[in-house]
mmCIF file of C-alpha atoms in Angstrom:
data_model
loop_
_atom_site.group_PDB
_atom_site.id
_atom_site.type_symbol
_atom_site.label_atom_id
_atom_site.label_comp_id
_atom_site.label_asym_id
_atom_site.label_seq_id
_atom_site.Cartn_x
_atom_site.Cartn_y
_atom_site.Cartn_z
ATOM 1 C CA ILE A 421 -26.756 -40.349 -41.663
ATOM 2 C CA THR A 422 -24.212 -42.171 -43.823
ATOM 3 C CA ILE A 423 -21.623 -44.272 -42.008
ATOM 4 C CA PHE A 424 -18.689 -45.106 -44.264
ATOM 5 C CA ASP A 425 -17.029 -48.509 -44.136
ATOM 6 C CA SER A 426 -13.737 -46.768 -43.325
ATOM 7 C CA TRP A 427 -15.380 -45.272 -40.207
ATOM 8 C CA LYS A 428 -16.538 -48.693 -39.044
ATOM 9 C CA SER A 429 -13.239 -50.457 -39.644
ATOM 10 C CA SER A 430 -11.120 -47.640 -38.153
ATOM 11 C CA CYS A 431 -13.289 -47.273 -35.052
ATOM 12 C CA ASP A 432 -13.432 -51.046 -34.633
ATOM 13 C CA ARG A 433 -9.648 -51.176 -34.612
ATOM 14 C CA VAL A 434 -9.456 -48.543 -31.882
ATOM 15 C CA VAL A 435 -12.094 -50.293 -29.780
ATOM 16 C CA SER A 436 -10.548 -53.748 -30.308
ATOM 17 C CA VAL A 437 -7.147 -52.386 -29.269
ATOM 18 C CA ARG A 438 -8.776 -51.132 -26.090
ATOM 19 C CA ASN A 439 -10.362 -54.529 -25.458
ATOM 20 C CA LYS A 440 -7.058 -56.307 -26.006
ATOM 21 C CA ASP A 441 -5.235 -53.843 -23.762
ATOM 22 C CA GLN A 442 -7.801 -54.260 -21.006
ATOM 23 C CA SER A 443 -7.143 -57.997 -20.864
ATOM 24 C CA SER A 444 -3.390 -57.453 -20.724
ATOM 25 C CA ARG A 445 -3.721 -54.445 -18.392
ATOM 26 C CA ASN A 446 -1.457 -52.333 -20.558
ATOM 27 C CA LYS A 447 -1.499 -49.058 -18.616
ATOM 28 C CA GLN A 448 -0.373 -46.856 -21.484
ATOM 29 C CA ASN A 449 -3.022 -47.947 -23.989
ATOM 30 C CA LEU A 450 -5.904 -48.196 -21.544
ATOM 31 C CA ASN A 451 -6.173 -44.447 -22.193
ATOM 32 C CA SER A 452 -6.693 -44.095 -25.916
ATOM 33 C CA ARG A 453 -6.543 -40.475 -27.056
ATOM 34 C CA ILE A 454 -8.204 -39.987 -30.443
ATOM 35 C CA LEU A 455 -7.988 -36.643 -32.240
ATOM 36 C CA ILE A 456 -10.388 -35.956 -35.112
ATOM 37 C CA CYS A 457 -9.366 -33.394 -37.715
ATOM 38 C CA GLY A 458 -10.197 -32.359 -41.263
ATOM 39 C CA GLY A 459 -11.531 -29.485 -43.337
ATOM 40 C CA LYS A 460 -14.943 -27.907 -43.112
ATOM 41 C CA SER A 461 -18.112 -29.906 -43.757
ATOM 42 C CA VAL A 462 -16.418 -33.312 -43.974
ATOM 43 C CA GLY A 463 -18.216 -34.933 -41.002
ATOM 44 C CA LYS A 464 -15.970 -34.413 -37.971
ATOM 45 C CA SER A 465 -18.917 -34.001 -35.588
ATOM 46 C CA SER A 466 -20.684 -37.031 -37.060
ATOM 47 C CA LEU A 467 -17.568 -39.151 -36.608
ATOM 48 C CA LEU A 468 -17.240 -37.843 -33.041
ATOM 49 C CA ARG A 469 -20.754 -39.028 -32.199
ATOM 50 C CA TYR A 470 -20.274 -42.379 -33.969
ATOM 51 C CA LEU A 471 -16.968 -43.083 -32.226
ATOM 52 C CA SER A 472 -18.355 -42.026 -28.840
ATOM 53 C CA ASN A 473 -21.324 -44.349 -29.221
ATOM 54 C CA ARG A 474 -19.060 -47.164 -30.404
ATOM 55 C CA ILE A 475 -16.931 -46.856 -27.245
ATOM 56 C CA LEU A 476 -20.019 -46.527 -25.035
ATOM 57 C CA SER A 477 -21.324 -49.820 -26.444
ATOM 58 C CA ASN A 478 -18.511 -51.510 -24.488
ATOM 59 C CA LYS A 479 -19.837 -50.001 -21.246
ATOM 60 C CA VAL A 480 -16.953 -47.570 -21.055
ATOM 61 C CA SER A 481 -17.502 -43.839 -20.646
ATOM 62 C CA VAL A 482 -15.584 -41.383 -22.801
ATOM 63 C CA ALA A 483 -14.233 -37.866 -22.295
ATOM 64 C CA VAL A 484 -14.529 -35.278 -25.071
ATOM 65 C CA LEU A 485 -12.198 -32.294 -25.295
ATOM 66 C CA ASP A 486 -13.952 -29.857 -27.626
ATOM 67 C CA CYS A 487 -11.595 -27.446 -29.415
ATOM 68 C CA ASP A 488 -14.220 -26.169 -31.879
ATOM 69 C CA VAL A 489 -15.362 -22.792 -30.499
ATOM 70 C CA GLY A 490 -17.592 -22.135 -33.511
ATOM 71 C CA GLN A 491 -19.618 -25.347 -33.603
ATOM 72 C CA PRO A 492 -18.988 -27.202 -30.346
ATOM 73 C CA GLU A 493 -20.756 -30.450 -29.515
ATOM 74 C CA PHE A 494 -21.812 -29.876 -25.904
ATOM 75 C CA SER A 495 -21.795 -26.110 -25.356
ATOM 76 C CA PRO A 496 -22.803 -22.862 -27.039
ATOM 77 C CA PRO A 497 -20.235 -21.141 -29.287
ATOM 78 C CA GLY A 498 -17.426 -19.304 -27.541
ATOM 79 C CA MET A 499 -16.613 -21.986 -24.961
ATOM 80 C CA LEU A 500 -13.915 -24.660 -24.730
ATOM 81 C CA THR A 501 -14.967 -27.692 -22.709
ATOM 82 C CA LEU A 502 -13.962 -31.074 -21.349
ATOM 83 C CA SER A 503 -17.075 -33.245 -20.980
ATOM 84 C CA LEU A 504 -17.803 -36.726 -19.661
ATOM 85 C CA VAL A 505 -20.070 -38.735 -21.964
ATOM 86 C CA ASP A 506 -21.802 -41.739 -20.424
ATOM 87 C CA SER A 507 -24.948 -41.989 -22.578
ATOM 88 C CA PRO A 508 -25.403 -42.350 -26.371
ATOM 89 C CA LEU A 509 -25.393 -39.251 -28.577
ATOM 90 C CA LEU A 510 -28.503 -39.674 -30.702
ATOM 91 C CA SER A 511 -29.500 -36.076 -31.466
ATOM 92 C CA PRO A 512 -28.095 -32.957 -33.130
ATOM 93 C CA PRO A 513 -25.658 -30.974 -30.952
ATOM 94 C CA PHE A 514 -28.123 -28.197 -30.105
ATOM 95 C CA LEU A 515 -30.381 -30.783 -28.442
ATOM 96 C CA HIS A 516 -27.728 -32.325 -26.176
ATOM 97 C CA MET A 517 -25.777 -29.293 -24.982
ATOM 98 C CA ARG A 518 -24.728 -29.531 -21.342
ATOM 99 C CA LYS A 519 -24.535 -27.058 -18.496
ATOM 100 C CA ASN A 520 -22.096 -29.153 -16.465
ATOM 101 C CA HIS A 521 -18.652 -30.150 -17.698
ATOM 102 C CA LEU A 522 -15.553 -31.633 -16.133
ATOM 103 C CA GLU A 523 -13.949 -28.300 -16.996
ATOM 104 C CA SER A 524 -14.937 -25.349 -19.171
ATOM 105 C CA PHE A 525 -13.350 -22.066 -20.191
ATOM 106 C CA PHE A 526 -14.673 -18.916 -21.821
ATOM 107 C CA PHE A 527 -12.951 -17.992 -25.093
ATOM 108 C CA GLY A 528 -15.462 -15.374 -26.206
ATOM 109 C CA SER A 529 -15.186 -15.823 -29.973
ATOM 110 C CA ASN A 530 -16.307 -18.332 -32.566
ATOM 111 C CA THR A 531 -12.872 -18.643 -34.162
ATOM 112 C CA SER A 532 -9.381 -19.322 -32.846
ATOM 113 C CA ARG A 533 -8.067 -16.649 -35.225
ATOM 114 C CA ASP A 534 -8.995 -13.926 -32.738
ATOM 115 C CA ASN A 535 -6.521 -15.056 -30.058
ATOM 116 C CA PRO A 536 -4.487 -18.151 -30.977
ATOM 117 C CA THR A 537 -2.180 -17.895 -27.946
ATOM 118 C CA THR A 538 -5.017 -17.889 -25.404
ATOM 119 C CA TYR A 539 -6.818 -20.581 -27.418
ATOM 120 C CA LEU A 540 -3.859 -22.970 -27.169
ATOM 121 C CA GLU A 541 -3.303 -22.175 -23.488
ATOM 122 C CA LEU A 542 -6.913 -23.033 -22.654
ATOM 123 C CA ILE A 543 -6.770 -26.297 -24.613
ATOM 124 C CA THR A 544 -3.597 -27.232 -22.738
ATOM 125 C CA ASP A 545 -5.355 -26.471 -19.437
ATOM 126 C CA LEU A 546 -8.297 -28.667 -20.467
ATOM 127 C CA PHE A 547 -5.976 -31.554 -21.294
ATOM 128 C CA ASN A 548 -4.222 -31.126 -17.942
ATOM 129 C CA SER A 549 -7.651 -31.263 -16.277
ATOM 130 C CA TYR A 550 -8.272 -34.575 -18.057
ATOM 131 C CA VAL A 551 -4.969 -35.977 -16.735
ATOM 132 C CA ILE A 552 -5.773 -34.817 -13.205
ATOM 133 C CA TYR A 553 -9.257 -36.362 -13.444
ATOM 134 C CA LEU A 554 -7.699 -39.715 -14.364
ATOM 135 C CA GLU A 555 -5.302 -39.552 -11.429
ATOM 136 C CA ASN A 556 -8.107 -38.726 -8.996
ATOM 137 C CA HIS A 557 -10.707 -41.246 -10.190
ATOM 138 C CA PHE A 558 -8.847 -44.313 -11.457
ATOM 139 C CA SER A 559 -6.259 -46.601 -9.934
ATOM 140 C CA GLY A 560 -3.489 -48.197 -11.950
ATOM 141 C CA ASP A 561 -5.300 -51.447 -12.849
ATOM 142 C CA GLU A 562 -8.718 -49.972 -13.560
ATOM 143 C CA THR A 563 -10.207 -49.464 -16.996
ATOM 144 C CA LYS A 564 -9.592 -45.826 -17.643
ATOM 145 C CA LEU A 565 -11.244 -43.064 -19.642
ATOM 146 C CA PRO A 566 -10.548 -42.713 -23.386
ATOM 147 C CA LEU A 567 -10.354 -39.166 -24.737
ATOM 148 C CA ILE A 568 -11.741 -37.857 -28.037
ATOM 149 C CA VAL A 569 -10.466 -34.464 -29.185
ATOM 150 C CA ASN A 570 -12.750 -32.524 -31.521
ATOM 151 C CA THR A 571 -11.081 -29.843 -33.683
ATOM 152 C CA ASP A 572 -12.357 -27.141 -36.028
ATOM 153 C CA GLY A 573 -12.085 -27.042 -39.826
ATOM 154 C CA TRP A 574 -9.287 -24.481 -40.082
ATOM 155 C CA ILE A 575 -6.432 -26.623 -41.392
ATOM 156 C CA LYS A 576 -4.672 -24.243 -43.810
ATOM 157 C CA GLY A 577 -1.936 -21.712 -43.132
ATOM 158 C CA PHE A 578 -1.787 -20.683 -39.498
ATOM 159 C CA GLY A 579 -4.691 -23.005 -38.736
ATOM 160 C CA PHE A 580 -2.437 -25.936 -39.640
ATOM 161 C CA GLU A 581 0.182 -24.652 -37.196
ATOM 162 C CA ILE A 582 -2.443 -24.466 -34.431
ATOM 163 C CA LEU A 583 -3.556 -28.034 -35.185
ATOM 164 C CA THR A 584 0.056 -29.239 -35.118
ATOM 165 C CA THR A 585 0.599 -27.563 -31.743
ATOM 166 C CA ILE A 586 -2.528 -29.229 -30.315
ATOM 167 C CA ILE A 587 -1.244 -32.621 -31.492
ATOM 168 C CA GLU A 588 2.170 -31.988 -29.945
ATOM 169 C CA ARG A 589 0.672 -31.076 -26.579
ATOM 170 C CA ILE A 590 -1.971 -33.807 -26.358
ATOM 171 C CA ARG A 591 0.083 -36.558 -28.040
ATOM 172 C CA PRO A 592 -2.907 -38.566 -29.298
ATOM 173 C CA THR A 593 -2.619 -42.301 -29.841
ATOM 174 C CA HIS A 594 -4.695 -41.983 -33.024
ATOM 175 C CA VAL A 595 -5.281 -39.066 -35.403
ATOM 176 C CA PHE A 596 -8.355 -39.489 -37.599
ATOM 177 C CA ASN A 597 -8.040 -37.239 -40.676
ATOM 178 C CA LEU A 598 -11.243 -36.916 -42.699
ATOM 179 C CA THR A 599 -10.682 -36.206 -46.374
ATOM 180 C CA ASN A 600 -12.800 -35.850 -49.475
ATOM 181 C CA SER A 601 -11.528 -34.845 -52.900
ATOM 182 C CA ALA A 602 -14.793 -32.995 -53.620
ATOM 183 C CA VAL A 603 -14.286 -30.626 -50.669
ATOM 184 C CA THR A 604 -12.070 -27.602 -51.299
ATOM 185 C CA ASN A 605 -10.813 -27.365 -47.708
ATOM 186 C CA SER A 606 -10.179 -31.098 -47.414
ATOM 187 C CA ARG A 607 -6.776 -32.650 -47.870
ATOM 188 C CA THR A 608 -4.544 -35.371 -46.507
ATOM 189 C CA LEU A 609 -2.572 -33.591 -43.802
ATOM 190 C CA ASP A 610 1.193 -33.813 -43.914
ATOM 191 C CA LEU A 611 1.523 -34.106 -40.151
ATOM 192 C CA SER A 612 4.680 -34.703 -38.189
ATOM 193 C CA LEU A 613 3.181 -36.896 -35.491
ATOM 194 C CA PRO A 614 4.591 -37.850 -32.096
ATOM 195 C CA ASP A 615 6.008 -41.370 -31.904
ATOM 196 C CA VAL A 616 2.934 -42.532 -29.937
ATOM 197 C CA SER A 617 0.504 -41.460 -32.679
ATOM 198 C CA THR A 618 -1.025 -43.388 -35.563
ATOM 199 C CA LEU A 619 -2.474 -41.450 -38.518
ATOM 200 C CA VAL A 620 -5.725 -42.868 -39.891
ATOM 201 C CA ASN A 621 -7.095 -41.326 -43.105
ATOM 202 C CA VAL A 622 -10.843 -41.895 -43.382
ATOM 203 C CA GLU A 623 -13.402 -40.886 -45.957
ATOM 204 C CA GLY A 624 -15.364 -37.715 -45.264
ATOM 205 C CA PHE A 625 -18.593 -36.204 -46.550
ATOM 206 C CA ALA A 626 -18.706 -34.232 -49.786
ATOM 207 C CA ALA A 627 -20.074 -30.698 -49.388
ATOM 208 C CA THR A 628 -23.220 -30.371 -51.516
ATOM 209 C CA GLY A 629 -23.977 -26.705 -50.794
ATOM 210 C CA THR A 630 -27.531 -27.545 -49.745
ATOM 211 C CA GLY A 631 -26.924 -27.959 -46.017
ATOM 212 C CA ILE A 632 -27.284 -25.423 -43.226
ATOM 213 C CA ASN A 633 -24.301 -23.066 -43.184
ATOM 214 C CA ALA A 634 -22.069 -22.479 -40.174
ATOM 215 C CA HIS A 635 -23.547 -19.077 -39.300
ATOM 216 C CA VAL A 636 -27.059 -20.527 -39.030
ATOM 217 C CA LEU A 637 -25.831 -23.501 -37.011
ATOM 218 C CA ARG A 638 -24.184 -21.117 -34.517
ATOM 219 C CA SER A 639 -27.408 -19.136 -34.231
ATOM 220 C CA ILE A 640 -29.390 -22.333 -33.606
ATOM 221 C CA ARG A 641 -26.980 -23.373 -30.837
ATOM 222 C CA LEU A 642 -27.205 -19.963 -29.142
ATOM 223 C CA CYS A 643 -31.012 -19.829 -29.392
ATOM 224 C CA ALA A 644 -31.340 -23.391 -28.067
ATOM 225 C CA TYR A 645 -28.959 -22.639 -25.192
ATOM 226 C CA PHE A 646 -30.690 -19.488 -23.962
ATOM 227 C CA LEU A 647 -34.233 -20.811 -24.476
ATOM 228 C CA ASP A 648 -33.413 -24.085 -22.693
ATOM 229 C CA ASP A 649 -36.660 -25.482 -24.140
ATOM 230 C CA THR A 650 -36.508 -28.343 -26.625
ATOM 231 C CA ASP A 651 -40.273 -28.199 -27.286
ATOM 232 C CA ILE A 652 -39.958 -24.939 -29.200
ATOM 233 C CA TRP A 653 -38.094 -26.755 -31.970
ATOM 234 C CA HIS A 654 -41.327 -28.512 -32.874
ATOM 235 C CA ARG A 655 -42.585 -25.066 -33.965
ATOM 236 C CA VAL A 656 -39.346 -23.475 -35.197
ATOM 237 C CA ALA A 657 -37.339 -24.911 -38.089
ATOM 238 C CA ALA A 658 -34.205 -24.121 -40.082
ATOM 239 C CA ASP A 659 -32.991 -24.597 -43.618
ATOM 240 C CA SER A 660 -30.134 -23.391 -45.806
ATOM 241 C CA MET A 661 -31.632 -19.871 -45.697
ATOM 242 C CA GLY A 662 -31.646 -19.641 -41.911
ATOM 243 C CA ILE A 663 -33.947 -20.089 -38.922
ATOM 244 C CA ILE A 664 -37.635 -20.146 -39.854
ATOM 245 C CA ASP A 665 -39.569 -18.561 -36.998
ATOM 246 C CA THR A 666 -42.716 -17.119 -38.576
ATOM 247 C CA GLU A 667 -44.350 -16.392 -35.202
ATOM 248 C CA TYR A 668 -41.200 -14.851 -33.680
ATOM 249 C CA GLU A 669 -41.358 -17.354 -30.835
ATOM 250 C CA ILE A 670 -37.664 -17.184 -30.031
ATOM 251 C CA ALA A 671 -37.530 -13.423 -29.409
ATOM 252 C CA ASN A 672 -40.893 -13.344 -27.639
ATOM 253 C CA THR A 673 -39.938 -16.253 -25.381
ATOM 254 C CA LEU A 674 -36.728 -14.475 -24.358
ATOM 255 C CA ALA A 675 -38.647 -11.229 -23.808
ATOM 256 C CA ARG A 676 -40.983 -12.996 -21.364
ATOM 257 C CA MET A 677 -38.150 -14.493 -19.299
ATOM 258 C CA LYS A 678 -37.454 -13.036 -15.879
ATOM 259 C CA PRO A 679 -33.848 -11.862 -15.662
ATOM 260 C CA TYR A 680 -31.504 -12.262 -12.738
ATOM 261 C CA VAL A 681 -30.447 -8.968 -11.144
ATOM 262 C CA VAL A 682 -26.678 -8.806 -10.660
ATOM 263 C CA SER A 683 -24.889 -5.941 -8.933
ATOM 264 C CA SER A 684 -21.839 -4.849 -10.904
ATOM 265 C CA GLU A 685 -20.293 -3.892 -7.570
ATOM 266 C CA SER A 686 -20.179 -7.546 -6.511
ATOM 267 C CA VAL A 687 -18.551 -8.931 -9.679
ATOM 268 C CA CYS A 688 -15.745 -7.837 -12.000
ATOM 269 C CA CYS A 689 -17.209 -6.696 -15.339
ATOM 270 C CA GLY A 690 -15.426 -6.002 -18.611
ATOM 271 C CA THR A 691 -14.160 -7.343 -21.910
ATOM 272 C CA GLU A 692 -11.373 -9.732 -22.836
ATOM 273 C CA ALA A 693 -9.116 -6.697 -23.333
ATOM 274 C CA SER A 694 -9.953 -4.954 -20.049
ATOM 275 C CA GLN A 695 -11.845 -5.684 -16.847
ATOM 276 C CA PHE A 696 -12.284 -1.962 -16.165
ATOM 277 C CA VAL A 697 -14.980 -0.646 -18.483
ATOM 278 C CA GLY A 698 -18.365 0.980 -18.030
ATOM 279 C CA ASN A 699 -21.374 -1.288 -17.610
ATOM 280 C CA GLU A 700 -22.993 0.152 -20.723
ATOM 281 C CA VAL A 701 -20.486 -1.733 -22.867
ATOM 282 C CA LEU A 702 -22.152 -4.981 -21.770
ATOM 283 C CA ASN A 703 -25.705 -3.917 -22.613
ATOM 284 C CA GLY A 704 -27.421 -6.217 -25.114
ATOM 285 C CA SER A 705 -24.394 -8.501 -25.430
ATOM 286 C CA ILE A 706 -23.546 -12.139 -24.829
ATOM 287 C CA VAL A 707 -21.299 -12.494 -21.794
ATOM 288 C CA GLY A 708 -19.306 -15.236 -20.126
ATOM 289 C CA LEU A 709 -20.248 -15.958 -16.506
ATOM 290 C CA MET A 710 -17.122 -17.118 -14.725
ATOM 291 C CA GLU A 711 -15.833 -18.180 -11.350
ATOM 292 C CA LYS A 712 -12.223 -17.611 -10.398
ATOM 293 C CA LYS A 713 -10.735 -20.778 -8.913
ATOM 294 C CA LYS A 714 -7.044 -21.295 -8.211
ATOM 295 C CA GLU A 715 -6.026 -18.403 -10.495
ATOM 296 C CA LYS A 716 -8.078 -19.826 -13.374
ATOM 297 C CA MET A 717 -11.379 -18.597 -14.735
ATOM 298 C CA HIS A 718 -13.836 -21.503 -14.811
ATOM 299 C CA CYS A 719 -16.787 -20.720 -17.113
ATOM 300 C CA LEU A 720 -20.181 -21.599 -15.663
ATOM 301 C CA GLY A 721 -21.946 -20.680 -18.890
ATOM 302 C CA LEU A 722 -23.166 -17.771 -21.007
ATOM 303 C CA GLY A 723 -25.693 -15.033 -20.378
ATOM 304 C CA VAL A 724 -27.375 -12.119 -22.155
ATOM 305 C CA VAL A 725 -27.344 -8.672 -20.557
ATOM 306 C CA ARG A 726 -30.833 -7.506 -21.494
ATOM 307 C CA GLY A 727 -30.716 -4.259 -19.553
ATOM 308 C CA ILE A 728 -28.781 -2.058 -17.144
ATOM 309 C CA ARG A 729 -30.117 0.252 -14.466
ATOM 310 C CA GLY A 730 -27.567 2.015 -12.321
ATOM 311 C CA PRO A 731 -25.146 -0.555 -10.912
ATOM 312 C CA PHE A 732 -27.482 -3.470 -11.685
ATOM 313 C CA LEU A 733 -27.253 -5.807 -14.675
ATOM 314 C CA TYR A 734 -30.339 -7.722 -15.797
ATOM 315 C CA VAL A 735 -29.057 -11.058 -17.069
ATOM 316 C CA LEU A 736 -30.828 -13.879 -18.887
ATOM 317 C CA THR A 737 -29.176 -17.275 -18.507
ATOM 318 C CA PRO A 738 -30.147 -20.951 -18.166
ATOM 319 C CA ILE A 739 -27.640 -21.344 -15.310
ATOM 320 C CA PRO A 740 -29.379 -22.226 -11.993
ATOM 321 C CA GLN A 741 -29.474 -19.528 -9.339
ATOM 322 C CA GLU A 742 -27.345 -21.495 -6.875
ATOM 323 C CA GLU A 743 -24.530 -21.628 -9.429
ATOM 324 C CA LEU A 744 -24.892 -17.944 -10.315
ATOM 325 C CA LEU A 745 -23.964 -17.118 -6.754
ATOM 326 C CA GLN A 746 -20.461 -18.409 -7.565
ATOM 327 C CA VAL A 747 -19.912 -15.938 -10.429
ATOM 328 C CA THR A 748 -17.001 -13.570 -9.820
ATOM 329 C CA ASN A 749 -16.448 -12.219 -13.359
ATOM 330 C CA ILE A 750 -18.701 -11.186 -16.234
ATOM 331 C CA THR A 751 -16.893 -10.745 -19.554
ATOM 332 C CA LYS A 752 -18.308 -9.588 -22.869
ATOM 333 C CA SER A 753 -17.878 -11.918 -25.837
ATOM 334 C CA ALA A 754 -17.203 -11.025 -29.468
ATOM 335 C CA ILE A 755 -20.167 -13.180 -30.545
ATOM 336 C CA GLN A 756 -23.238 -11.276 -31.654
ATOM 337 C CA LEU A 757 -26.680 -12.134 -30.348
ATOM 338 C CA PRO A 758 -28.666 -13.733 -33.219
ATOM 339 C CA VAL A 759 -31.211 -11.397 -34.767
ATOM 340 C CA GLU A 760 -33.834 -14.109 -34.099
ATOM 341 C CA CYS A 761 -33.378 -13.355 -30.387
ATOM 342 C CA LEU A 762 -34.075 -9.647 -30.925
ATOM 343 C CA TYR A 763 -36.718 -9.175 -33.617
ATOM 344 C CA ARG A 764 -40.189 -9.687 -32.173
ATOM 345 C CA GLY A 765 -42.167 -9.021 -35.340
ATOM 346 C CA PRO A 766 -43.220 -5.933 -37.335
ATOM 347 C CA HIS A 767 -45.928 -4.971 -34.836
ATOM 348 C CA SER A 768 -43.982 -5.278 -31.579
ATOM 349 C CA ASP A 769 -43.848 -2.221 -29.344
ATOM 350 C CA ALA A 770 -40.048 -1.880 -29.372
ATOM 351 C CA PHE A 771 -36.890 -3.168 -31.002
ATOM 352 C CA PRO A 772 -34.302 -3.238 -28.208
ATOM 353 C CA TYR A 773 -30.662 -3.010 -29.284
ATOM 354 C CA LEU A 774 -31.569 -2.703 -32.979
ATOM 355 C CA CYS A 775 -31.151 0.591 -34.829
ATOM 356 C CA CYS A 776 -31.416 1.022 -38.593
ATOM 357 C CA ARG A 777 -31.697 4.795 -39.044
ATOM 358 C CA THR A 778 -28.444 6.226 -37.763
ATOM 359 C CA ARG A 779 -24.707 5.820 -37.971
ATOM 360 C CA VAL A 780 -24.297 6.873 -34.352
ATOM 361 C CA VAL A 781 -23.247 3.877 -32.278
ATOM 362 C CA ALA A 782 -23.790 3.810 -28.523
ATOM 363 C CA ALA A 783 -21.134 2.605 -26.108
ATOM 364 C CA GLY A 784 -20.615 -1.095 -26.629
ATOM 365 C CA GLY A 785 -22.529 -1.099 -29.917
ATOM 366 C CA GLN A 786 -21.312 -2.195 -33.324
ATOM 367 C CA SER A 787 -22.571 -2.940 -36.805
ATOM 368 C CA MET A 788 -24.067 -6.373 -37.230
ATOM 369 C CA SER A 789 -22.132 -8.848 -39.349
ATOM 370 C CA SER A 790 -23.077 -9.014 -43.007
ATOM 371 C CA ARG A 791 -25.763 -11.601 -43.670
ATOM 372 C CA ASN A 792 -26.029 -12.804 -47.255
ATOM 373 C CA ASN A 793 -28.902 -15.104 -46.330
ATOM 374 C CA ILE A 794 -31.050 -12.588 -44.470
ATOM 375 C CA GLY A 795 -33.904 -13.058 -46.940
ATOM 376 C CA ARG A 796 -36.306 -15.821 -45.956
ATOM 377 C CA LYS A 797 -38.195 -17.941 -48.457
ATOM 378 C CA HIS A 798 -41.397 -17.577 -46.477
ATOM 379 C CA THR A 799 -41.265 -13.756 -46.639
ATOM 380 C CA ASN A 800 -40.438 -13.258 -50.302
ATOM 381 C CA ASN A 801 -44.064 -12.502 -51.216
ATOM 382 C CA VAL A 802 -44.994 -10.483 -48.149
#
């Protein structure tokens, strides 16, 4: 990976300020809050990992508030999280996703466009959780916990207004704006920053068009999360065309998993719009598994409803059984299950939840999103 000189110098300044503040015990600046923003494909996630590792090199842990519901760093798509990082980030995001966070909420979509009001409310709650964590774990003279805020690449139109609102509520000490003249969505942001904030413009990557697109990256994250098996990625690959799984290992591995049996009478089931819907709406969908605590819905993780029989839901999830016992709500997400999780090969005995010969849609069903890259290079001559 390329590390620009501007990344090194800018991150060094933030870290050196922290070192200087630690010696003078400046309470305000002991808690650096760094927000990273910029257009799509300019390197926000790469800068997040570099900055985190740079801070960790000083034997100081770092908190990460992840606002990117489409391509988060430590969770599958559809979640907003606050995570504690105390070890170097040396792998792609899908290999270091976490099941435990300081706080996590279920958003249920891969874009903030679907519900901007709820999106901003959840981010505010995550930041408040960070403040409470500081109060509970650090005394006034202790070295505290810096915060890195990761944002998505929607910085035009209403997306710019959302970003501005996040900055107003979090009041970061530094705003790193990644720009690159070769990237259409990249620009120097005309931000009205709080008086505590310093804007740092740093060089970003140039989009070449040869990388893996966002849709494929989301599918990889979801597959990696539900499989919970890093060894499979020695046999499954991905390129700009999509996931390459010639032996259909992803779908077959999921099909062999034993599901948890959950009674719909013991939990509240539904969608983001209503918690009073028939169980069939959840069939074959990705759901949020949540625990209600102090009037807030803490997200324990995601699951797949692979079948329904009477009042019982058959759920696949990497969440341990002891944590599943805390689930009080199951809510359907707007994120579709990747086709790689469903298609078990041309000679499999059944194709659950896939139908290509009718326009009739069962309860809870919908047309799959258009896929311009559905063709695979390895199947062109089959």
